[in-house]
Short mmCIF file of C-alpha atoms in Angstrom, two decimals:
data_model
loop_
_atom_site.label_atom_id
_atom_site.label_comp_id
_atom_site.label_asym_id
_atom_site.label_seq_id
_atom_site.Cartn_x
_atom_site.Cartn_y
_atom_site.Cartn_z
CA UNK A 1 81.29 98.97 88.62
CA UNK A 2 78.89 96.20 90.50
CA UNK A 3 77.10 99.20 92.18
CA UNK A 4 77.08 102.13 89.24
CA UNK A 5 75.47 98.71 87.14
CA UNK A 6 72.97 97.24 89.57
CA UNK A 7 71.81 100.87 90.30
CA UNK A 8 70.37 100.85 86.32
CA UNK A 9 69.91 97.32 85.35
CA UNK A 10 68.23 94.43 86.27
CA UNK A 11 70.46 91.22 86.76
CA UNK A 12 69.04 89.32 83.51
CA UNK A 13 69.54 92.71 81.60
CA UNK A 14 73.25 93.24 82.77
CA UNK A 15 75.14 91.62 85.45
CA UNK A 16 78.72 92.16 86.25
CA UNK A 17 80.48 89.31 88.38
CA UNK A 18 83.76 89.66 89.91
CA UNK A 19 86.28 87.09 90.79
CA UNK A 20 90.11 85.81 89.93
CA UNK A 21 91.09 83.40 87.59
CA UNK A 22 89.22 80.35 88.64
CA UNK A 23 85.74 82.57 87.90
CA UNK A 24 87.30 83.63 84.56
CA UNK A 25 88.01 80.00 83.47
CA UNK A 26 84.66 78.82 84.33
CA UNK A 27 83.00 81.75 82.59
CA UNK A 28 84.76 81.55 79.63
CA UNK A 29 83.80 77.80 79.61
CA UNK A 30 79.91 78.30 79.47
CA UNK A 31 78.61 78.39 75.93
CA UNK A 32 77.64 81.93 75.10
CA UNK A 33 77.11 83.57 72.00
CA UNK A 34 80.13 85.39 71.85
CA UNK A 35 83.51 86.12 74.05
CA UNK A 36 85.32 89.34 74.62
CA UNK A 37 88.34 88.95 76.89
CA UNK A 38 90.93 91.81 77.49
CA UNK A 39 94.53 90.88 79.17
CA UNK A 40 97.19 89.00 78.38
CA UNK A 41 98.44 86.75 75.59
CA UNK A 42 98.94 83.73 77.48
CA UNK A 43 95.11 84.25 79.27
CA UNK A 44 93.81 84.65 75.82
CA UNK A 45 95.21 81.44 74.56
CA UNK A 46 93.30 79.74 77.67
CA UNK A 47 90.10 81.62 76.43
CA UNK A 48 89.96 80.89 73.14
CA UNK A 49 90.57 76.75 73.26
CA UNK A 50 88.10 77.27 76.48
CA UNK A 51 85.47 78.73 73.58
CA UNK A 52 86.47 76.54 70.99
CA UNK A 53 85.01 73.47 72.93
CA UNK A 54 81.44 75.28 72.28
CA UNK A 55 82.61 76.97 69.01
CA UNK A 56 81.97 79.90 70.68
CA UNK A 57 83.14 83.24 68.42
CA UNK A 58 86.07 85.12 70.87
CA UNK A 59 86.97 88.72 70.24
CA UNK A 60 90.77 89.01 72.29
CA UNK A 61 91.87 92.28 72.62
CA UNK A 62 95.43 91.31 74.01
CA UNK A 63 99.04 93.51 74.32
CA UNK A 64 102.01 92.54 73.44
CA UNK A 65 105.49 94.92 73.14
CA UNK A 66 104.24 98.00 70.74
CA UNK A 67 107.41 99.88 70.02
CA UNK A 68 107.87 103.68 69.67
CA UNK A 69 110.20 103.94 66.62
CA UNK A 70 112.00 107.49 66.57
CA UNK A 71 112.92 109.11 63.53
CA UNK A 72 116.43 110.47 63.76
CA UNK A 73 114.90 113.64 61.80
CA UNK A 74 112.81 114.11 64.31
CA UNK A 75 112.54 116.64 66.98
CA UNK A 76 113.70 114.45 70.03
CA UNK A 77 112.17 116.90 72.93
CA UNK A 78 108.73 116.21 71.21
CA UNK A 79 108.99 112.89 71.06
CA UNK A 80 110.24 112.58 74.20
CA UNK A 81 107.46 114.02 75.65
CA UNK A 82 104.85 112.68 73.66
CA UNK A 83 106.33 108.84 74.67
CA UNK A 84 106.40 109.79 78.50
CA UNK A 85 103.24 110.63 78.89
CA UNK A 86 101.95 107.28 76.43
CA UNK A 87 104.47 105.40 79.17
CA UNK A 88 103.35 107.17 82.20
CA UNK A 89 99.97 107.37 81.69
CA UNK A 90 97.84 104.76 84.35
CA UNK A 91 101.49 104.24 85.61
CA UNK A 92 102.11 102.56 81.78
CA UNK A 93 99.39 99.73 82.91
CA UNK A 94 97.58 100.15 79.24
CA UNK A 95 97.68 97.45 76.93
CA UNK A 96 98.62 100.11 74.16
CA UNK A 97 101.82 101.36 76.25
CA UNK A 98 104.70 102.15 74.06
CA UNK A 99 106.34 98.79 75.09
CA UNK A 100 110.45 100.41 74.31
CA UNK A 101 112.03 102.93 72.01
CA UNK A 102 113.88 102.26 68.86
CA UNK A 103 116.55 105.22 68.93
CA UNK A 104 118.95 106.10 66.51
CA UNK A 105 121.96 105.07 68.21
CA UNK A 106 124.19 108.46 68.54
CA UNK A 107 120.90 110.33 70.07
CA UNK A 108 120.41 107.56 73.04
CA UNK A 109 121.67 109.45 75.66
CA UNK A 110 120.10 113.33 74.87
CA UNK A 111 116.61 111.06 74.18
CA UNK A 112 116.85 109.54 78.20
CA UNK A 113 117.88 113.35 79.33
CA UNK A 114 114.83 114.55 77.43
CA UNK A 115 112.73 112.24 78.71
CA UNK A 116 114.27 112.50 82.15
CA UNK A 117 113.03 117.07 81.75
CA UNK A 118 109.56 115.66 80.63
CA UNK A 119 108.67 113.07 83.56
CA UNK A 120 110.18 115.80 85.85
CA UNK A 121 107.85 118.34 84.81
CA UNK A 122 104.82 115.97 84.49
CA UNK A 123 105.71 114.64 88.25
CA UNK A 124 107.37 117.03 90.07
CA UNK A 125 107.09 114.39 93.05
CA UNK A 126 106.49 110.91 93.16
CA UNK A 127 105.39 109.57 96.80
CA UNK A 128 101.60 110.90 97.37
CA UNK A 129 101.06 112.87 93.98
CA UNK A 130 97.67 112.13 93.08
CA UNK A 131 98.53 112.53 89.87
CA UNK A 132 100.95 109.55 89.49
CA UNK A 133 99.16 105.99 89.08
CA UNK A 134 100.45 103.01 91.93
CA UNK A 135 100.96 99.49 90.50
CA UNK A 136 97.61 97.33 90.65
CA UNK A 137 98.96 94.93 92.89
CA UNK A 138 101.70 93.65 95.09
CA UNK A 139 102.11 91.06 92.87
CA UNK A 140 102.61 93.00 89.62
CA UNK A 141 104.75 95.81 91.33
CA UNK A 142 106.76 92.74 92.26
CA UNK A 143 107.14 91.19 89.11
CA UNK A 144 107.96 94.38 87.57
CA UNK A 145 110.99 94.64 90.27
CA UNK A 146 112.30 91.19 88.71
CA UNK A 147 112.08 92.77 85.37
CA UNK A 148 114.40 95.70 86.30
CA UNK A 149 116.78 93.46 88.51
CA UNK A 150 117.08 90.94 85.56
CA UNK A 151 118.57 93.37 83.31
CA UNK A 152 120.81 95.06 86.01
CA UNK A 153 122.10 91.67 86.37
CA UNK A 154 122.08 90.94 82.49
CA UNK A 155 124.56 93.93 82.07
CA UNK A 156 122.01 97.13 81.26
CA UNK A 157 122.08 100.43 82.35
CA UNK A 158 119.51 101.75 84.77
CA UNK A 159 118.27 105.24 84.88
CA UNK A 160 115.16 105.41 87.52
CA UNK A 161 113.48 109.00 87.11
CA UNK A 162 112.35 110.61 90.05
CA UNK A 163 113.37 113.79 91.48
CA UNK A 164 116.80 113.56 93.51
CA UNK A 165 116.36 112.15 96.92
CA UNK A 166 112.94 111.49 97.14
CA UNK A 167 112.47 108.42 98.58
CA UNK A 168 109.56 106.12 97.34
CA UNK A 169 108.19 103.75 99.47
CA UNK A 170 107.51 99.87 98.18
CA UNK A 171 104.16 99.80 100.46
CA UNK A 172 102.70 102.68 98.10
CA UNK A 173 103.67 100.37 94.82
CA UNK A 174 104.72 103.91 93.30
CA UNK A 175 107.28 103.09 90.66
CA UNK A 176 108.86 105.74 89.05
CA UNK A 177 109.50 105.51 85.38
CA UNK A 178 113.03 103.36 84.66
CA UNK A 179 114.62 104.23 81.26
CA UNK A 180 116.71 101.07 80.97
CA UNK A 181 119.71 101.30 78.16
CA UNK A 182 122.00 98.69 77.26
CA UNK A 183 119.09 96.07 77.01
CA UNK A 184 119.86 92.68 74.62
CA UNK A 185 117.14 90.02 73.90
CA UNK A 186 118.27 87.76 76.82
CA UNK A 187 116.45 89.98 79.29
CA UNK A 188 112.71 89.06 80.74
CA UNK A 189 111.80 92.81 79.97
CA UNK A 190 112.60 92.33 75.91
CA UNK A 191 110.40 88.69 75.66
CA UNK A 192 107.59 89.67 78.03
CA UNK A 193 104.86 92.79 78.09
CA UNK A 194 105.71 95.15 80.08
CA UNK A 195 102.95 97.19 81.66
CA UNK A 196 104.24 99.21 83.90
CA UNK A 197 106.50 102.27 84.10
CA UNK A 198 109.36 100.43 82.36
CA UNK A 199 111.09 100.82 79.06
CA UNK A 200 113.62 99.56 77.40
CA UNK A 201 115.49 101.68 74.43
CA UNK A 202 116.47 100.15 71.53
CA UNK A 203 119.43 101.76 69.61
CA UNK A 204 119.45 101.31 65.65
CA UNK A 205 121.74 102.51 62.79
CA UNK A 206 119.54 102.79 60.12
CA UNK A 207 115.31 102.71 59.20
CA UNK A 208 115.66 99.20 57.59
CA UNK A 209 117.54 97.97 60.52
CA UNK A 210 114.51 99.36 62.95
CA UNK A 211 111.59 97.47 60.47
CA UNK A 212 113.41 94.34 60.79
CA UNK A 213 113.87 94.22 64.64
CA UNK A 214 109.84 95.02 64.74
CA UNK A 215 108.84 92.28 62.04
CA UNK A 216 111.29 89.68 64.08
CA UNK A 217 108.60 89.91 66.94
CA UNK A 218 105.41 89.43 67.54
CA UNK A 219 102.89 91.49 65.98
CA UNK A 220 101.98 93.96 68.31
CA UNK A 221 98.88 95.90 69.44
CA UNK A 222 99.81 99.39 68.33
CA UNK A 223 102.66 101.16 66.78
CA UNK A 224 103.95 104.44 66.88
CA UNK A 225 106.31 106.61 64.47
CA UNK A 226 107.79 109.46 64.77
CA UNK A 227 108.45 111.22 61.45
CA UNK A 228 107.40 114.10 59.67
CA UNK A 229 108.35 112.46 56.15
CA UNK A 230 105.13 111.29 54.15
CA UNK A 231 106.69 109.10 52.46
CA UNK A 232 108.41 107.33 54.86
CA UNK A 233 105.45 107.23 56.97
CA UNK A 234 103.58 105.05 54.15
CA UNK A 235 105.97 102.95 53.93
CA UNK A 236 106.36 102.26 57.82
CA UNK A 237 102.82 101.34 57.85
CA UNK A 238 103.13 99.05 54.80
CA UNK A 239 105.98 97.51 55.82
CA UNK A 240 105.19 96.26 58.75
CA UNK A 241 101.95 94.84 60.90
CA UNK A 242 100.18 96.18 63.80
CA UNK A 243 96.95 96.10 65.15
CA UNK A 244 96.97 99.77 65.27
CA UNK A 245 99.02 102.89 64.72
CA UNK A 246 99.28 105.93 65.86
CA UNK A 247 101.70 108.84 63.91
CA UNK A 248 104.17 111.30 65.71
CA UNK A 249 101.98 110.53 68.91
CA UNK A 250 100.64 107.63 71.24
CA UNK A 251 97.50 106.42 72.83
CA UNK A 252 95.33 108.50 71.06
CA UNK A 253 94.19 106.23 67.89
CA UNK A 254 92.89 104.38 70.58
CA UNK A 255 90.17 107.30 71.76
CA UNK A 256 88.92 107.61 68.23
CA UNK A 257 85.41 106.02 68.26
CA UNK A 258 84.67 106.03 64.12
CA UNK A 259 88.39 103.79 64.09
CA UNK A 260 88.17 99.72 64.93
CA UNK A 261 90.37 98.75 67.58
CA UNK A 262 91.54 95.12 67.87
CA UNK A 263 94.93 93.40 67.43
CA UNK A 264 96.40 90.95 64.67
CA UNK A 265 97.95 87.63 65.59
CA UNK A 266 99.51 87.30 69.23
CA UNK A 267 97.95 90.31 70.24
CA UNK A 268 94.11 89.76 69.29
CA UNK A 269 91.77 88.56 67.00
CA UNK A 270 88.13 90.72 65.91
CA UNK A 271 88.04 94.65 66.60
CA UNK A 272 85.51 96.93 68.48
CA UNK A 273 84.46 100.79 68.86
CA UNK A 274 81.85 102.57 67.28
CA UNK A 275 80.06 101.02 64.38
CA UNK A 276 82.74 98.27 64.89
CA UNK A 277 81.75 96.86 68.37
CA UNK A 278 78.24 96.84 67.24
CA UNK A 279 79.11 94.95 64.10
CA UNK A 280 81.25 92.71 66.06
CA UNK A 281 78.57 91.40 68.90
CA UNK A 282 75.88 91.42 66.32
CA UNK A 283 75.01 88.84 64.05
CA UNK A 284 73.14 90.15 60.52
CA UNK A 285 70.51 87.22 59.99
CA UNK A 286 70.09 86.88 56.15
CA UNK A 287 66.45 86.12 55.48
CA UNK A 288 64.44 85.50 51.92
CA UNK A 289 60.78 85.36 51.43
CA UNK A 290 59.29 83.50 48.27
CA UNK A 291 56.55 85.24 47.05
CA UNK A 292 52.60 83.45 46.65
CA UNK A 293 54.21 82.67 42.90
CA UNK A 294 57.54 81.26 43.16
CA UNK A 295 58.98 81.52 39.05
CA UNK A 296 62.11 79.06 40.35
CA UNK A 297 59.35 76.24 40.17
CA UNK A 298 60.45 76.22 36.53
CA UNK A 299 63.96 74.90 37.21
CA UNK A 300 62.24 71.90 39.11
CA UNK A 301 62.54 68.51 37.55
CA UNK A 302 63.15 66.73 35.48
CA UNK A 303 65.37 68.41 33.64
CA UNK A 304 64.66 69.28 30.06
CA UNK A 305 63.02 71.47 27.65
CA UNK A 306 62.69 74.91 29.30
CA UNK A 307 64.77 74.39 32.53
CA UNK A 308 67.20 72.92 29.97
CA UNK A 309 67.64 75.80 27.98
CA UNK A 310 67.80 78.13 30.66
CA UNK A 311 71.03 75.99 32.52
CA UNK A 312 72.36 76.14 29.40
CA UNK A 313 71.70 80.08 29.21
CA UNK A 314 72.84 80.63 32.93
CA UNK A 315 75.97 78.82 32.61
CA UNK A 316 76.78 80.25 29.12
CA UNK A 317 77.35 76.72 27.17
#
C-alpha cells in the first residue's frame, strides 16, 4: 500500500504510515478534521475519547457478533452454503463475518453436515491451497485456539472441517473452519468477536425466541436472514437493530456502493460508500450574501411602528 501510494501521490497529498498500536494512539491523538478508524470495539472506544480531547468528529466502523438467523422454512443446503462461504471468506477475518447461527433446534445436526459438504467442496484441501486464507498473525491464530479450547473445556461439541487425515500444520496458521455446537453464554467465543474460521450455532424453538437472543446483545454490524416469507422478513428488520442487513445471503450488502455502510451503537458510529463517504468527510459550509440593499434594516431598532407591526405579523399575535 506505502509503494502502490507513493508511486501516485506526493506525501502532503496522501501519505500512508504504518506502525502498531503505539503509532495508532498517537495518531488518533493529533487534532484532525475528522477520524475514520476500522477494528475493534474496545480500539474504538480508545479512539473516540482520544478525539474527543480535540472534539474531533470520529467515523468507527467496528464488528461485533452479526448472527446468521435460519429460517426453519428454509432450504438448509442453501443456507448452508451461502453462510460458509460469508464464514470462510478471508479465513472469516471480515468485520461483517456471520459471527454464529441461530438454528432451529431439531435441524442442528443436518445444518453442520451441510455445511460440513459445502466447505468440502469449496476446500477440497486445506494445507497449501491458495485458495484458503492463513490467520494474520501468530498472535490471533493463537487467540483463536483459546477460543476453541475454552468451549471444549466449557462442555461444547467440536466439529473441525477439513478433509479426513489431512494434517494442518500450526506454522502455516491455516485453521480450518470449527462448527462448534453445544455453546452457552459462559464461553469466550459467545462474549467476544470472533474473526476467524469459528462459529458457534445457536439452537432456537421458535422466531420470537431467536429476536430476543439478538436484541439481548449488542447491536451488531450486519445481520443476515434466511427466509423466503415477506412478511416475516419486514418484521425481522423492524424488530430488531443492525448496522446492516443482508437477506437470504451474506457479505454482499456490503459491496453495494449506492448503500451506506456503518454500524449502530457498539459496533460504529457515521457510515461511508458512495455518495455516503463523500457526505461523511465533507463538511457543506452554509454561506449568505446580503445584497447592496439589505430590506432587514427595517427590523432594526428601536422597535415600533413598522418593525412593530411586522413582529406582530410574523409571529401571528
Amino acid at each position: 500500500l506505502v509503494a502502490l501510494v507513493e508511486a501516485v501521490f506526493t506525501q502532503d497529498q496522501v501519505r500512508v504510515v504504518t506502525g502498531e498500536a503505539t503509532v495508532g494512539a498517537a495518531f488518533s491523538a493529533l487534532p484532525f478534521d475528522h477520524l475514520f478508524f476500522t477494528g475493534s470495539t474496545r480500539v474504538g472506544r480508545a479512539v473516540m475519547e482520544a478525539a474527543a480531547k480535540n472534539l474531533t468528529p470520529v467515523t468507527l466502523e467496528l464488528g461485533g457478533k452479526s448472527p446468521a438467523i435460519v429460517h426453519e422454512s428454509f432450504p438448509l443446503a442453501k443456507a448452508a452454503e451461502r453462510i460458509a462461504f460469508g464464514k470462510t471468506y478471508n479465513g472469516g477475518q471480515t468485520c461483517i463475518a456471520p459471527d454464529y447461527v441461530l438454528c432451529p433446534r431439531p435441524k442442528v445436526d443436518a445444518f453442520v453436515a451441510a455445511i460440513r459438504a459445502h466447505v468440502a467442496a469449496f476446500y477440497p484441501t486445506i494445507e497449501g491451497n491458495p485458495d484458503y486464507t492463513s490467520v494474520i498473525s501468530d498472535a490471533h491464530y493463537a487467540r483463536l485456539r483459546r477460543l476453541i479450547d475454552d468451549a471444549r473445556a466449557r462442555g461444547a461439541t467440536i466439529h473441525e472441517l477439513k478433509p479426513d487425515g489431512e494434517t494442518v500444520s500450526a506454522a502455516s496458521r491455516r485453521l480450518p473452519l470449527h462448527v462448534i455446537t453445544g455453546v452457552n453464554d459462559d464461553m469466550d467465543l459467545m462474549q467476544e468477536e470472533i474473526f476467524g474460521p469459528v462459529l458457534p450455532i445457536v439452537p432456537y424453538d421458535d422466531i420470537e425466541e431467536a429476536i430476543r437472543f439478538v436484541n439481548d446483545r449488542p447491536r451488531p454490524l450486519a445481520l443476515y436472514y434466511f427466509d423466503w416469507n415477506k412478511k416475516r422478513i419486514a418484521r425481522m428488520l423492524q424488530d430488531t437493530t443492525s448496522g446492516g442487513a443482508c437477506i437470504n445471503d451474506t457479505l454482499w450488502h456490503n459491496t453495494q456502493e449506492e448503500l451506506p455502510f456503518g454500524g449502530v451503537g457498539p459496533s460504529g458510529t457515521g457510515s461511508y460508500h458512495g455518495l455516503q463517504g463523500f457526505l461523511t468527510f465533507s463538511h457543506a459550509k452554509s454561506v449568505f450574501l446580503q445584497r447592496r440593499f439589505a430590506a432587514a434594516k427595517i427590523l432594526n431598532p428601536p422597535y415600533s411602528g413598522l418593525a412593530s407591526g411586522l413582529y406582530r405579523l410574523f409571529v401571528g399575535r
